[in-house]
Coordinates of C-alpha atoms and ligand atoms in Angstrom, one line a residue:
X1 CA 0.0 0.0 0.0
X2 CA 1.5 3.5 -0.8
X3 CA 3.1 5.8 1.8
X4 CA 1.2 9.3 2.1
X5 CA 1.4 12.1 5.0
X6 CA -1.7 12.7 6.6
X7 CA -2.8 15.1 9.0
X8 CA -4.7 15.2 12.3
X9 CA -5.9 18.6 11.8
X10 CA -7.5 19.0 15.4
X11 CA -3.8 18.6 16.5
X12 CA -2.0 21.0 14.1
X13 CA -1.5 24.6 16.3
X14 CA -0.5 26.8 12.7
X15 CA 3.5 27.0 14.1
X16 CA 4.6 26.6 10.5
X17 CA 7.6 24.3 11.6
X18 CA 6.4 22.4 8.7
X19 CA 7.2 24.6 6.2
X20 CA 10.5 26.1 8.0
X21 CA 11.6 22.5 7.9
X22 CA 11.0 22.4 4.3
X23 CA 12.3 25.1 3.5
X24 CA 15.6 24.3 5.2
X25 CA 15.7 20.9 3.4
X26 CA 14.9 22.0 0.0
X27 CA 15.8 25.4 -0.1
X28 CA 12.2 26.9 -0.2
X29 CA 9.1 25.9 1.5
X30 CA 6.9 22.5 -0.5
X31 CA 4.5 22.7 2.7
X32 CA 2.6 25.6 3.0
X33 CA 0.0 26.1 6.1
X34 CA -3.2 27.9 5.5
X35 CA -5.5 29.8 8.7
X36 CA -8.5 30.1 8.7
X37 CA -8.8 32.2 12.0
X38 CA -10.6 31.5 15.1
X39 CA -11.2 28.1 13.1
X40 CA -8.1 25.7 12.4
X41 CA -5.0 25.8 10.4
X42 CA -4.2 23.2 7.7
X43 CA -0.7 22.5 5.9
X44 CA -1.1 21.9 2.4
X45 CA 1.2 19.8 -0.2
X46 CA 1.2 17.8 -2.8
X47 CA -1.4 15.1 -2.7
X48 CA 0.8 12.5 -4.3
X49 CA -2.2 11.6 -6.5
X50 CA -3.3 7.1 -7.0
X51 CA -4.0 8.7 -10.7
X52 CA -1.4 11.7 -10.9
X53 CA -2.4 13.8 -13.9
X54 CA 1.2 15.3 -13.7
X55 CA 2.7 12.1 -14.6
X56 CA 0.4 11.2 -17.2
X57 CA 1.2 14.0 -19.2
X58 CA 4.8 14.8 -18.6
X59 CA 6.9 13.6 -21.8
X60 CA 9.8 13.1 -20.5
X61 CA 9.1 10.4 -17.4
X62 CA 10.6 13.2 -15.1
X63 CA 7.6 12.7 -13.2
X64 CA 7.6 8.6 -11.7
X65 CA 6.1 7.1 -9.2
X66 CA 8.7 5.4 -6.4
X67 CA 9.0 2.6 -4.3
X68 CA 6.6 4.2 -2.0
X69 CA 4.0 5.3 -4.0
X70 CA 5.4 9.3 -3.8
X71 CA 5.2 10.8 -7.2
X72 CA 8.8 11.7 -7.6
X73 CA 11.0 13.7 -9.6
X74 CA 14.0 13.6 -11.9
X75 CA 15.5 17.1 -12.7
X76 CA 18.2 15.3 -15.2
X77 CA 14.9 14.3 -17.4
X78 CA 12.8 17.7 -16.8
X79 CA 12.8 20.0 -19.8
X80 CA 10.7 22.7 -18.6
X81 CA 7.3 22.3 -20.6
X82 CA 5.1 23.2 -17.7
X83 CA 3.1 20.4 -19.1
X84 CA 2.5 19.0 -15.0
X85 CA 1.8 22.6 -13.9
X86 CA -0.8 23.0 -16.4
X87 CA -2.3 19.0 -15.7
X88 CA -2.3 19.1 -11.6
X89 CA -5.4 20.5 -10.2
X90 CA -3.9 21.7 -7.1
X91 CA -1.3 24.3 -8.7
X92 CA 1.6 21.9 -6.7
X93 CA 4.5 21.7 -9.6
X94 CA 6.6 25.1 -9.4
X95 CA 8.8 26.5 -11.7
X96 CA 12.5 26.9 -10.2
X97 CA 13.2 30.0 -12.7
X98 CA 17.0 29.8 -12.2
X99 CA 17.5 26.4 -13.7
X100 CA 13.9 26.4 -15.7
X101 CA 12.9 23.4 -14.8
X102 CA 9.8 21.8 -12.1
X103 CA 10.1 21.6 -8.4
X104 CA 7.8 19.5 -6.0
X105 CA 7.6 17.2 -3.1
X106 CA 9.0 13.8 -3.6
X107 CA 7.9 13.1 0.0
X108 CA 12.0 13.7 0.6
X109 CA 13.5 11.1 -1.4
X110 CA 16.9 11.4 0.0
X111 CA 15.7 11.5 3.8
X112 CA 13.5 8.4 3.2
X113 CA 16.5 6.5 1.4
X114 CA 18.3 7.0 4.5
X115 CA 15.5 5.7 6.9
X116 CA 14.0 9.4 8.1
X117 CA 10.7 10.6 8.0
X118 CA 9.8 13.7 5.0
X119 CA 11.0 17.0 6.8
X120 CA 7.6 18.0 7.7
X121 CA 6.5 15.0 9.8
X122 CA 10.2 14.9 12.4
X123 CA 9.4 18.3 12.4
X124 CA 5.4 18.6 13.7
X125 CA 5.9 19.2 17.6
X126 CA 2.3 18.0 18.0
X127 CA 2.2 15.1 15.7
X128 CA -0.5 16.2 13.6
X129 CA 1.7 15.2 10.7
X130 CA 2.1 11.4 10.0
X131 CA 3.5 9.5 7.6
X132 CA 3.1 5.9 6.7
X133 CA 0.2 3.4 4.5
X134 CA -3.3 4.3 6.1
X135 CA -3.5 1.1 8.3
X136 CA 0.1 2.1 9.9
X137 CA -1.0 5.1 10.8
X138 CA -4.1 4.3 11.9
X139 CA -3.1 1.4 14.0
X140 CA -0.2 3.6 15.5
X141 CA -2.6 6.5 16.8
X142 CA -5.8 4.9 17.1
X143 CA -5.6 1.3 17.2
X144 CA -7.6 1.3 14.8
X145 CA -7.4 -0.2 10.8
X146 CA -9.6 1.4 7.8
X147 CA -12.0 -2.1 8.3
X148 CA -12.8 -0.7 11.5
X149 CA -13.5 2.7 11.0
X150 CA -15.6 2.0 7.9
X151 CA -17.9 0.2 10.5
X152 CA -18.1 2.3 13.1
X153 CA -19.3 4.8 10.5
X154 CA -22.0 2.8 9.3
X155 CA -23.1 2.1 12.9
X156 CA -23.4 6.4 13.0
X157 CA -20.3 6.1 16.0
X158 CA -18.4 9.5 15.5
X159 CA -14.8 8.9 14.7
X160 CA -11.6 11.5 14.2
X161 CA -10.8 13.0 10.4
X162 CA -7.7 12.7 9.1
X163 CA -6.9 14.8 5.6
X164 CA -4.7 12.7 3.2
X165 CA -1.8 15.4 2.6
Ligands
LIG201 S1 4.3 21.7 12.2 FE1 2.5 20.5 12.8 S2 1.4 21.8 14.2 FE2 2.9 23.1 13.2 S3 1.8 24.0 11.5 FE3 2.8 22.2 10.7 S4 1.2 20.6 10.9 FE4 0.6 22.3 12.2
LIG202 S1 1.7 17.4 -8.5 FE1 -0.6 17.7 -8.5 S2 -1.3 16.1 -9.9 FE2 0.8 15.6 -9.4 S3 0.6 14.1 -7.7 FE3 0.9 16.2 -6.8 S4 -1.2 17.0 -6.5 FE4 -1.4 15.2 -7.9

């Protein structure tokens, strides 16, 4: 099952150590955290699409899905087109204008290949970041599996939202 980062949004408190720990990582911020005030905050990123329109579209195969189901990205193969800025519904791909080519989250390739969590989630002081398949996550904080929750909803029994990220 692929590897997302979803979020607990009763738990996130806006302290944007998200997106500072992005931006240290990648040189500018992937993460960014929206307010709504006197409501709740909610970080924002690339969704990592099952059916990623930016991969279907890119001509090159700069865009891939990895080992973990991230939709990743080879700069050597980008050309610049815009094609996957255009196709993703979400406005996620970013031009980096000095080297004219895309920039996005790969769920931090490079951390994960050493064994670390993406930037974002070590960062979170509150956990309202996780990352891991649905089940792991759910399991870890709830004790709970998809299976589960799916019935508890049909019995009408209240149960926490978490936003796939
Ligand atoms: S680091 Fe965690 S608590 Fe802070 S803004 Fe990001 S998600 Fe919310
Ligand atoms: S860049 Fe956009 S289309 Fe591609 S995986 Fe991310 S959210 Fe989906």
């Amino acid at each position: 099952m692929s590897k997302k980062i979803f979020l607990d949004y009763k738990r996130c408190i806006g302290c944007k150590a998200c997106e500072v720990a992005c931006e240290m990582t990648h040189g500018e911020a992937r993460i960014k955290v929206f307010e709504f005030p006197d409501l709740f905050t909610v970080p924002f990123n690339c969704r990592h699409c099952e059916k990623a329109p930016c991969m279907n579209v890119c001509p090159t195969g700069a865009l891939f899905r990895d080992e973990d189901g991230a939709v990743a990205f080879d700069p050597l193969k980008c050309i610049g087109c815009l094609m996957c800025a255009v196709a993703c519904p979400f406005g996620v791909p970013k031009l980096d204008e000095e080297n004219k080519i895309m920039d996005k989250c790969d769920l931090c390739s490079d951390r994960r290949a050493e064994g670390k969590l993406p930037a974002c989630v070590s960062a979170c002081p509150t956990e309202a970041l996780l990352y891991g398949d649905i089940n792991e996550v759910l399991w870890n904080r709830e004790g709970k599996i998809v299976a589960n929750l799916k019935s508890s909803a049909e019995k009408g029994e209240g149960e926490k939202a978490y936003i796939v990220l």
